[in-house]
Backbone atoms as SQL, in Angstrom:
CREATE TABLE atoms (id INTEGER PRIMARY KEY, chain TEXT, resi INTEGER, resn TEXT, atom TEXT, x REAL, y REAL, z REAL);
INSERT INTO atoms VALUES
  (1, 'A', 1, 'MET', 'N', -58.534, -5.864, -45.954),
  (2, 'A', 1, 'MET', 'CA', -57.237, -6.609, -46.320),
  (3, 'A', 1, 'MET', 'C', -56.309, -6.327, -45.144),
  (4, 'A', 2, 'LYS', 'N', -56.337, -5.110, -44.574),
  (5, 'A', 2, 'LYS', 'CA', -55.345, -4.721, -43.652),
  (6, 'A', 2, 'LYS', 'C', -55.439, -5.555, -42.260),
  (7, 'A', 3, 'GLU', 'N', -56.898, -5.819, -41.923),
  (8, 'A', 3, 'GLU', 'CA', -57.003, -6.449, -40.831),
  (9, 'A', 3, 'GLU', 'C', -56.733, -7.810, -40.841),
  (10, 'A', 4, 'ILE', 'N', -57.092, -8.447, -42.097),
  (11, 'A', 4, 'ILE', 'CA', -56.488, -9.995, -42.316),
  (12, 'A', 4, 'ILE', 'C', -55.067, -10.058, -42.297),
  (13, 'A', 5, 'SER', 'N', -54.463, -9.310, -43.237),
  (14, 'A', 5, 'SER', 'CA', -53.043, -9.390, -43.090),
  (15, 'A', 5, 'SER', 'C', -52.387, -9.158, -41.809),
  (16, 'A', 6, 'LEU', 'N', -52.722, -8.443, -40.936),
  (17, 'A', 6, 'LEU', 'CA', -52.092, -8.084, -39.605),
  (18, 'A', 6, 'LEU', 'C', -52.354, -9.348, -38.748),
  (19, 'A', 7, 'ILE', 'N', -53.390, -10.105, -38.868),
  (20, 'A', 7, 'ILE', 'CA', -53.697, -11.126, -38.018),
  (21, 'A', 7, 'ILE', 'C', -52.946, -12.250, -38.413),
  (22, 'A', 8, 'TYR', 'N', -52.835, -12.294, -40.055),
  (23, 'A', 8, 'TYR', 'CA', -51.948, -13.325, -40.411),
  (24, 'A', 8, 'TYR', 'C', -50.532, -13.238, -39.988),
  (25, 'A', 9, 'ALA', 'N', -49.787, -11.932, -39.998),
  (26, 'A', 9, 'ALA', 'CA', -48.537, -11.685, -39.604),
  (27, 'A', 9, 'ALA', 'C', -48.428, -12.005, -38.089),
  (28, 'A', 10, 'GLU', 'N', -49.360, -11.664, -37.303),
  (29, 'A', 10, 'GLU', 'CA', -49.419, -11.792, -35.745),
  (30, 'A', 10, 'GLU', 'C', -49.121, -13.501, -35.449),
  (31, 'A', 11, 'GLN', 'N', -50.064, -14.221, -36.400),
  (32, 'A', 11, 'GLN', 'CA', -50.028, -15.582, -36.147),
  (33, 'A', 11, 'GLN', 'C', -49.142, -16.416, -36.781),
  (34, 'A', 12, 'TYR', 'N', -48.288, -15.722, -37.739),
  (35, 'A', 12, 'TYR', 'CA', -47.019, -16.498, -38.403),
  (36, 'A', 12, 'TYR', 'C', -46.079, -15.424, -38.640),
  (37, 'A', 13, 'PRO', 'N', -45.372, -14.941, -37.400),
  (38, 'A', 13, 'PRO', 'CA', -44.288, -13.968, -37.410),
  (39, 'A', 13, 'PRO', 'C', -43.198, -14.184, -38.218),
  (40, 'A', 14, 'ALA', 'N', -43.101, -15.446, -38.402),
  (41, 'A', 14, 'ALA', 'CA', -41.956, -16.051, -39.101),
  (42, 'A', 14, 'ALA', 'C', -42.194, -16.283, -40.515),
  (43, 'A', 15, 'ASP', 'N', -43.240, -15.891, -41.116),
  (44, 'A', 15, 'ASP', 'CA', -43.747, -16.252, -42.430),
  (45, 'A', 15, 'ASP', 'C', -43.598, -14.992, -43.361),
  (46, 'A', 16, 'VAL', 'N', -42.572, -14.867, -44.370),
  (47, 'A', 16, 'VAL', 'CA', -42.137, -13.866, -45.083),
  (48, 'A', 16, 'VAL', 'C', -43.371, -13.349, -45.876),
  (49, 'A', 17, 'ILE', 'N', -44.357, -14.127, -46.462),
  (50, 'A', 17, 'ILE', 'CA', -45.503, -13.742, -47.215),
  (51, 'A', 17, 'ILE', 'C', -46.340, -13.211, -46.344),
  (52, 'A', 18, 'ALA', 'N', -46.504, -13.567, -45.045),
  (53, 'A', 18, 'ALA', 'CA', -47.470, -12.826, -44.090),
  (54, 'A', 18, 'ALA', 'C', -46.974, -11.489, -43.929),
  (55, 'A', 19, 'LEU', 'N', -45.590, -11.314, -43.770),
  (56, 'A', 19, 'LEU', 'CA', -45.254, -10.012, -43.210),
  (57, 'A', 19, 'LEU', 'C', -45.087, -9.138, -44.668),
  (58, 'A', 20, 'ASN', 'N', -44.687, -9.780, -45.810),
  (59, 'A', 20, 'ASN', 'CA', -44.871, -8.875, -46.811),
  (60, 'A', 20, 'ASN', 'C', -46.388, -8.424, -47.354),
  (61, 'A', 21, 'ASP', 'N', -47.215, -9.221, -46.940),
  (62, 'A', 21, 'ASP', 'CA', -48.653, -8.756, -47.006),
  (63, 'A', 21, 'ASP', 'C', -49.189, -7.713, -46.104),
  (64, 'A', 22, 'ALA', 'N', -48.777, -7.847, -44.692),
  (65, 'A', 22, 'ALA', 'CA', -48.743, -6.765, -43.823),
  (66, 'A', 22, 'ALA', 'C', -48.338, -5.493, -44.313),
  (67, 'A', 23, 'GLY', 'N', -47.195, -5.562, -44.814),
  (68, 'A', 23, 'GLY', 'CA', -46.502, -4.385, -45.206),
  (69, 'A', 23, 'GLY', 'C', -47.173, -3.936, -46.438),
  (70, 'A', 24, 'LEU', 'N', -47.541, -4.610, -47.396),
  (71, 'A', 24, 'LEU', 'CA', -48.230, -4.200, -48.645),
  (72, 'A', 24, 'LEU', 'C', -49.548, -3.363, -47.972),
  (73, 'A', 25, 'SER', 'N', -50.270, -3.986, -47.161),
  (74, 'A', 25, 'SER', 'CA', -51.562, -3.522, -46.728),
  (75, 'A', 25, 'SER', 'C', -51.290, -1.963, -46.055),
  (76, 'A', 26, 'ALA', 'N', -50.100, -2.031, -45.216),
  (77, 'A', 26, 'ALA', 'CA', -49.712, -0.665, -44.757),
  (78, 'A', 26, 'ALA', 'C', -49.310, 0.434, -45.580),
  (79, 'A', 27, 'LEU', 'N', -48.686, -0.034, -46.674),
  (80, 'A', 27, 'LEU', 'CA', -48.278, 0.871, -47.735),
  (81, 'A', 27, 'LEU', 'C', -49.447, 1.433, -48.438),
  (82, 'A', 28, 'LEU', 'N', -50.468, 0.625, -48.767),
  (83, 'A', 28, 'LEU', 'CA', -51.610, 1.006, -49.418),
  (84, 'A', 28, 'LEU', 'C', -52.439, 1.923, -48.532),
  (85, 'A', 29, 'THR', 'N', -52.273, 2.024, -47.229),
  (86, 'A', 29, 'THR', 'CA', -52.799, 3.109, -46.487),
  (87, 'A', 29, 'THR', 'C', -51.958, 4.235, -46.062),
  (88, 'A', 30, 'ASP', 'N', -50.720, 4.398, -46.632),
  (89, 'A', 30, 'ASP', 'CA', -49.846, 5.353, -46.572),
  (90, 'A', 30, 'ASP', 'C', -49.319, 5.328, -45.119),
  (91, 'A', 31, 'ASP', 'N', -49.206, 4.145, -44.513),
  (92, 'A', 31, 'ASP', 'CA', -48.477, 4.067, -43.361),
  (93, 'A', 31, 'ASP', 'C', -47.145, 3.364, -43.606),
  (94, 'A', 32, 'LEU', 'N', -46.345, 4.287, -44.020),
  (95, 'A', 32, 'LEU', 'CA', -44.907, 3.949, -44.522),
  (96, 'A', 32, 'LEU', 'C', -44.083, 3.434, -43.245),
  (97, 'A', 33, 'GLU', 'N', -44.132, 3.940, -42.271),
  (98, 'A', 33, 'GLU', 'CA', -43.366, 3.546, -41.167),
  (99, 'A', 33, 'GLU', 'C', -43.704, 2.125, -40.742),
  (100, 'A', 34, 'THR', 'N', -45.020, 1.756, -40.717),
  (101, 'A', 34, 'THR', 'CA', -45.378, 0.431, -40.417),
  (102, 'A', 34, 'THR', 'C', -44.841, -0.669, -41.500),
  (103, 'A', 35, 'ALA', 'N', -45.100, -0.121, -42.731),
  (104, 'A', 35, 'ALA', 'CA', -44.682, -0.812, -43.871),
  (105, 'A', 35, 'ALA', 'C', -43.359, -1.241, -43.977),
  (106, 'A', 36, 'ARG', 'N', -42.412, -0.223, -43.542),
  (107, 'A', 36, 'ARG', 'CA', -41.141, -0.572, -43.565),
  (108, 'A', 36, 'ARG', 'C', -40.731, -1.535, -42.315),
  (109, 'A', 37, 'ILE', 'N', -41.536, -1.406, -41.282),
  (110, 'A', 37, 'ILE', 'CA', -41.263, -2.437, -40.022),
  (111, 'A', 37, 'ILE', 'C', -41.517, -3.988, -40.783),
  (112, 'A', 38, 'TYR', 'N', -42.559, -4.023, -41.333),
  (113, 'A', 38, 'TYR', 'CA', -42.844, -5.481, -41.781),
  (114, 'A', 38, 'TYR', 'C', -42.021, -5.793, -42.953),
  (115, 'A', 39, 'PHE', 'N', -41.792, -5.014, -43.733),
  (116, 'A', 39, 'PHE', 'CA', -40.763, -5.387, -44.893),
  (117, 'A', 39, 'PHE', 'C', -39.462, -5.717, -44.189),
  (118, 'A', 40, 'GLN', 'N', -38.739, -4.854, -43.402),
  (119, 'A', 40, 'GLN', 'CA', -37.604, -5.240, -42.691),
  (120, 'A', 40, 'GLN', 'C', -37.609, -6.581, -41.913),
  (121, 'A', 41, 'LYS', 'N', -38.485, -6.765, -41.159),
  (122, 'A', 41, 'LYS', 'CA', -38.659, -8.125, -40.641),
  (123, 'A', 41, 'LYS', 'C', -38.604, -9.396, -41.766),
  (124, 'A', 42, 'GLY', 'N', -39.431, -9.069, -42.806),
  (125, 'A', 42, 'GLY', 'CA', -39.570, -10.195, -43.612),
  (126, 'A', 42, 'GLY', 'C', -38.152, -10.436, -44.415),
  (127, 'A', 43, 'TYR', 'N', -37.447, -9.266, -44.714),
  (128, 'A', 43, 'TYR', 'CA', -36.218, -9.282, -45.341),
  (129, 'A', 43, 'TYR', 'C', -34.886, -9.904, -44.425),
  (130, 'A', 44, 'GLU', 'N', -34.878, -9.524, -43.098),
  (131, 'A', 44, 'GLU', 'CA', -34.192, -10.142, -42.153),
  (132, 'A', 44, 'GLU', 'C', -34.258, -11.760, -41.911),
  (133, 'A', 45, 'LEU', 'N', -35.495, -12.198, -42.177),
  (134, 'A', 45, 'LEU', 'CA', -35.860, -13.642, -42.234),
  (135, 'A', 45, 'LEU', 'C', -35.493, -14.314, -43.288),
  (136, 'A', 46, 'ASP', 'N', -35.565, -13.690, -44.549),
  (137, 'A', 46, 'ASP', 'CA', -35.096, -14.179, -45.896),
  (138, 'A', 46, 'ASP', 'C', -34.481, -13.067, -46.575),
  (139, 'A', 47, 'PRO', 'N', -33.214, -13.170, -46.688),
  (140, 'A', 47, 'PRO', 'CA', -32.489, -12.022, -47.369),
  (141, 'A', 47, 'PRO', 'C', -32.427, -12.329, -48.891),
  (142, 'A', 48, 'SER', 'N', -32.955, -13.528, -49.161),
  (143, 'A', 48, 'SER', 'CA', -32.983, -13.905, -50.752),
  (144, 'A', 48, 'SER', 'C', -34.474, -13.492, -51.396),
  (145, 'A', 49, 'ASP', 'N', -35.296, -13.206, -50.484),
  (146, 'A', 49, 'ASP', 'CA', -36.627, -12.636, -51.123),
  (147, 'A', 49, 'ASP', 'C', -36.384, -11.166, -51.695),
  (148, 'A', 50, 'MET', 'N', -36.276, -11.267, -53.021),
  (149, 'A', 50, 'MET', 'CA', -36.164, -10.010, -53.688),
  (150, 'A', 50, 'MET', 'C', -37.613, -9.100, -53.674),
  (151, 'A', 51, 'VAL', 'N', -38.709, -9.698, -53.600),
  (152, 'A', 51, 'VAL', 'CA', -39.905, -8.912, -53.570),
  (153, 'A', 51, 'VAL', 'C', -39.958, -8.034, -52.416),
  (154, 'A', 52, 'LEU', 'N', -39.715, -8.831, -51.263),
  (155, 'A', 52, 'LEU', 'CA', -39.675, -8.084, -49.855),
  (156, 'A', 52, 'LEU', 'C', -38.699, -6.924, -50.032),
  (157, 'A', 53, 'LEU', 'N', -37.346, -7.147, -50.601),
  (158, 'A', 53, 'LEU', 'CA', -36.308, -6.198, -50.715),
  (159, 'A', 53, 'LEU', 'C', -36.651, -5.026, -51.503),
  (160, 'A', 54, 'GLY', 'N', -37.397, -5.546, -52.670),
  (161, 'A', 54, 'GLY', 'CA', -37.767, -4.266, -53.556),
  (162, 'A', 54, 'GLY', 'C', -38.907, -3.463, -52.908),
  (163, 'A', 55, 'ASN', 'N', -39.848, -4.077, -52.028),
  (164, 'A', 55, 'ASN', 'CA', -40.810, -3.174, -51.185),
  (165, 'A', 55, 'ASN', 'C', -40.022, -2.454, -50.210),
  (166, 'A', 56, 'LEU', 'N', -39.148, -2.959, -49.565),
  (167, 'A', 56, 'LEU', 'CA', -38.398, -2.320, -48.563),
  (168, 'A', 56, 'LEU', 'C', -37.632, -1.237, -49.227),
  (169, 'A', 57, 'ALA', 'N', -37.146, -1.310, -50.470),
  (170, 'A', 57, 'ALA', 'CA', -36.075, -0.002, -51.051),
  (171, 'A', 57, 'ALA', 'C', -37.301, 0.874, -51.412),
  (172, 'A', 58, 'HIS', 'N', -38.291, 0.591, -52.049),
  (173, 'A', 58, 'HIS', 'CA', -39.388, 1.642, -52.218),
  (174, 'A', 58, 'HIS', 'C', -40.006, 2.254, -51.025),
  (175, 'A', 59, 'VAL', 'N', -40.168, 1.672, -50.147),
  (176, 'A', 59, 'VAL', 'CA', -40.519, 2.540, -48.736),
  (177, 'A', 59, 'VAL', 'C', -39.503, 3.382, -48.349),
  (178, 'A', 60, 'CYS', 'N', -38.383, 2.740, -48.169),
  (179, 'A', 60, 'CYS', 'CA', -37.238, 3.564, -47.732),
  (180, 'A', 60, 'CYS', 'C', -37.042, 4.716, -48.506),
  (181, 'A', 61, 'PHE', 'N', -37.226, 4.669, -49.771),
  (182, 'A', 61, 'PHE', 'CA', -37.008, 5.887, -50.873),
  (183, 'A', 61, 'PHE', 'C', -38.160, 6.861, -50.317),
  (184, 'A', 62, 'ASN', 'N', -39.342, 6.498, -50.173),
  (185, 'A', 62, 'ASN', 'CA', -40.411, 7.351, -50.020),
  (186, 'A', 62, 'ASN', 'C', -40.621, 7.967, -48.632),
  (187, 'A', 63, 'LEU', 'N', -39.654, 7.389, -47.677),
  (188, 'A', 63, 'LEU', 'CA', -39.476, 7.781, -46.310),
  (189, 'A', 63, 'LEU', 'C', -38.402, 8.912, -46.227),
  (190, 'A', 64, 'GLY', 'N', -37.602, 9.098, -47.401),
  (191, 'A', 64, 'GLY', 'CA', -36.446, 9.851, -47.235),
  (192, 'A', 64, 'GLY', 'C', -35.154, 9.158, -46.963),
  (193, 'A', 65, 'GLU', 'N', -35.255, 7.758, -46.811),
  (194, 'A', 65, 'GLU', 'CA', -34.021, 7.172, -46.106),
  (195, 'A', 65, 'GLU', 'C', -33.328, 6.500, -47.597),
  (196, 'A', 66, 'ILE', 'N', -32.710, 7.574, -48.307),
  (197, 'A', 66, 'ILE', 'CA', -32.342, 7.400, -49.479),
  (198, 'A', 66, 'ILE', 'C', -31.013, 6.467, -49.653),
  (199, 'A', 67, 'GLU', 'N', -30.127, 6.573, -48.797),
  (200, 'A', 67, 'GLU', 'CA', -28.821, 5.582, -48.474),
  (201, 'A', 67, 'GLU', 'C', -29.473, 4.191, -48.609),
  (202, 'A', 68, 'ALA', 'N', -30.258, 4.027, -47.653),
  (203, 'A', 68, 'ALA', 'CA', -30.731, 2.620, -47.369),
  (204, 'A', 68, 'ALA', 'C', -31.509, 2.143, -48.569),
  (205, 'A', 69, 'SER', 'N', -32.044, 2.878, -49.294),
  (206, 'A', 69, 'SER', 'CA', -32.963, 2.531, -50.502),
  (207, 'A', 69, 'SER', 'C', -31.860, 2.359, -51.694),
  (208, 'A', 70, 'TYR', 'N', -31.046, 3.165, -51.740),
  (209, 'A', 70, 'TYR', 'CA', -29.812, 2.922, -52.741),
  (210, 'A', 70, 'TYR', 'C', -29.203, 1.645, -52.530),
  (211, 'A', 71, 'ASN', 'N', -28.875, 1.238, -51.301),
  (212, 'A', 71, 'ASN', 'CA', -28.111, 0.029, -51.005),
  (213, 'A', 71, 'ASN', 'C', -28.985, -1.359, -51.212),
  (214, 'A', 72, 'TYR', 'N', -30.176, -0.977, -50.889),
  (215, 'A', 72, 'TYR', 'CA', -31.076, -2.341, -51.133),
  (216, 'A', 72, 'TYR', 'C', -31.306, -2.661, -52.820),
  (217, 'A', 73, 'TYR', 'N', -31.287, -1.443, -53.509),
  (218, 'A', 73, 'TYR', 'CA', -31.535, -1.655, -54.902),
  (219, 'A', 73, 'TYR', 'C', -30.243, -2.108, -55.454),
  (220, 'A', 74, 'LYS', 'N', -29.121, -1.647, -54.925),
  (221, 'A', 74, 'LYS', 'CA', -27.835, -2.426, -55.500),
  (222, 'A', 74, 'LYS', 'C', -27.879, -3.755, -55.284),
  (223, 'A', 75, 'ILE', 'N', -28.227, -4.258, -54.095),
  (224, 'A', 75, 'ILE', 'CA', -28.235, -5.690, -53.595),
  (225, 'A', 75, 'ILE', 'C', -29.379, -6.408, -54.875),
  (226, 'A', 76, 'MET', 'N', -30.201, -5.639, -55.118),
  (227, 'A', 76, 'MET', 'CA', -31.029, -6.385, -55.951),
  (228, 'A', 76, 'MET', 'C', -30.526, -6.388, -57.637),
  (229, 'A', 77, 'ALA', 'N', -29.874, -5.322, -57.698),
  (230, 'A', 77, 'ALA', 'CA', -29.275, -5.343, -59.206),
  (231, 'A', 77, 'ALA', 'C', -28.023, -6.209, -59.264),
  (232, 'A', 78, 'ALA', 'N', -27.615, -6.758, -58.084),
  (233, 'A', 78, 'ALA', 'CA', -26.503, -7.840, -58.383),
  (234, 'A', 78, 'ALA', 'C', -27.246, -9.194, -58.527),
  (235, 'A', 79, 'SER', 'N', -28.539, -9.393, -58.303),
  (236, 'A', 79, 'SER', 'CA', -29.234, -10.498, -58.248),
  (237, 'A', 79, 'SER', 'C', -29.067, -11.373, -59.535),
  (238, 'A', 80, 'GLU', 'N', -29.053, -12.730, -59.558),
  (239, 'A', 80, 'GLU', 'CA', -28.707, -13.474, -60.763),
  (240, 'A', 80, 'GLU', 'C', -30.025, -13.715, -61.674),
  (241, 'A', 81, 'ASP', 'N', -31.234, -13.199, -60.990),
  (242, 'A', 81, 'ASP', 'CA', -32.515, -13.246, -61.582),
  (243, 'A', 81, 'ASP', 'C', -32.389, -11.883, -62.676),
  (244, 'A', 82, 'PRO', 'N', -32.635, -12.169, -63.979),
  (245, 'A', 82, 'PRO', 'CA', -32.495, -11.090, -64.716),
  (246, 'A', 82, 'PRO', 'C', -33.579, -9.959, -64.705),
  (247, 'A', 83, 'ASP', 'N', -34.946, -10.348, -64.314),
  (248, 'A', 83, 'ASP', 'CA', -35.880, -9.403, -64.102),
  (249, 'A', 83, 'ASP', 'C', -35.671, -8.844, -62.939),
  (250, 'A', 84, 'THR', 'N', -35.179, -9.315, -61.932),
  (251, 'A', 84, 'THR', 'CA', -34.970, -8.427, -60.548),
  (252, 'A', 84, 'THR', 'C', -33.739, -7.501, -60.900),
  (253, 'A', 85, 'SER', 'N', -32.790, -7.951, -61.537),
  (254, 'A', 85, 'SER', 'CA', -31.597, -7.178, -61.969),
  (255, 'A', 85, 'SER', 'C', -31.966, -5.989, -62.587),
  (256, 'A', 86, 'GLU', 'N', -32.995, -6.170, -63.545),
  (257, 'A', 86, 'GLU', 'CA', -33.135, -5.176, -64.550),
  (258, 'A', 86, 'GLU', 'C', -34.087, -4.017, -63.708),
  (259, 'A', 87, 'TYR', 'N', -35.104, -4.580, -62.990),
  (260, 'A', 87, 'TYR', 'CA', -35.762, -3.750, -62.300),
  (261, 'A', 87, 'TYR', 'C', -35.136, -2.927, -61.507),
  (262, 'A', 88, 'ALA', 'N', -34.103, -3.480, -60.625),
  (263, 'A', 88, 'ALA', 'CA', -33.448, -2.550, -59.754),
  (264, 'A', 88, 'ALA', 'C', -32.454, -1.686, -60.503),
  (265, 'A', 89, 'LYS', 'N', -31.815, -1.946, -61.586),
  (266, 'A', 89, 'LYS', 'CA', -31.101, -1.034, -62.356),
  (267, 'A', 89, 'LYS', 'C', -31.946, 0.142, -63.055),
  (268, 'A', 90, 'ASN', 'N', -33.101, -0.140, -63.134),
  (269, 'A', 90, 'ASN', 'CA', -34.176, 0.803, -63.673),
  (270, 'A', 90, 'ASN', 'C', -34.465, 1.700, -62.657),
  (271, 'A', 91, 'ARG', 'N', -34.499, 1.215, -61.547),
  (272, 'A', 91, 'ARG', 'CA', -34.835, 2.148, -60.307),
  (273, 'A', 91, 'ARG', 'C', -33.653, 2.792, -59.998),
  (274, 'A', 92, 'LEU', 'N', -32.398, 2.413, -60.036),
  (275, 'A', 92, 'LEU', 'CA', -31.126, 3.092, -59.698),
  (276, 'A', 92, 'LEU', 'C', -31.057, 4.153, -60.873),
  (277, 'A', 93, 'SER', 'N', -31.362, 3.951, -62.021),
  (278, 'A', 93, 'SER', 'CA', -31.071, 5.069, -62.965),
  (279, 'A', 93, 'SER', 'C', -32.037, 6.162, -62.819),
  (280, 'A', 94, 'THR', 'N', -33.338, 5.708, -62.483),
  (281, 'A', 94, 'THR', 'CA', -34.394, 6.772, -62.300),
  (282, 'A', 94, 'THR', 'C', -34.315, 7.347, -61.126),
  (283, 'A', 95, 'TYR', 'N', -33.968, 6.856, -59.984),
  (284, 'A', 95, 'TYR', 'CA', -33.943, 7.600, -58.632),
  (285, 'A', 95, 'TYR', 'C', -32.698, 8.158, -58.345),
  (286, 'A', 96, 'PHE', 'N', -31.675, 7.391, -58.949),
  (287, 'A', 96, 'PHE', 'CA', -30.342, 7.905, -58.329),
  (288, 'A', 96, 'PHE', 'C', -29.335, 8.439, -59.446),
  (289, 'A', 97, 'ASN', 'N', -29.894, 8.294, -60.745),
  (290, 'A', 97, 'ASN', 'CA', -29.156, 8.765, -62.027),
  (291, 'A', 97, 'ASN', 'C', -27.723, 8.004, -62.196),
  (292, 'A', 98, 'GLU', 'N', -28.085, 6.621, -61.915),
  (293, 'A', 98, 'GLU', 'CA', -26.866, 5.714, -62.026),
  (294, 'A', 98, 'GLU', 'C', -27.104, 4.989, -63.252);
């Protein structure tokens, strides 16, 4: 999976799905720094993609980038999508006692 997702991301660097997949494959192999890079690129291309943002927030939290993670979850909590908002509020409550 990792090799295929990296090829996909290299061939389609502006495809947020490709970037998310590459980030997920890095995450699954505990390469959090690489995962963050792919999720960040994807989020910069499409700030409305809440899946990418959630993945980015998760990775940042696990890297100890607590302020960045918090800010990303706050953005998600303000989403008009009730599932996204509820997920983020749950994370804020669990991780940040908010």
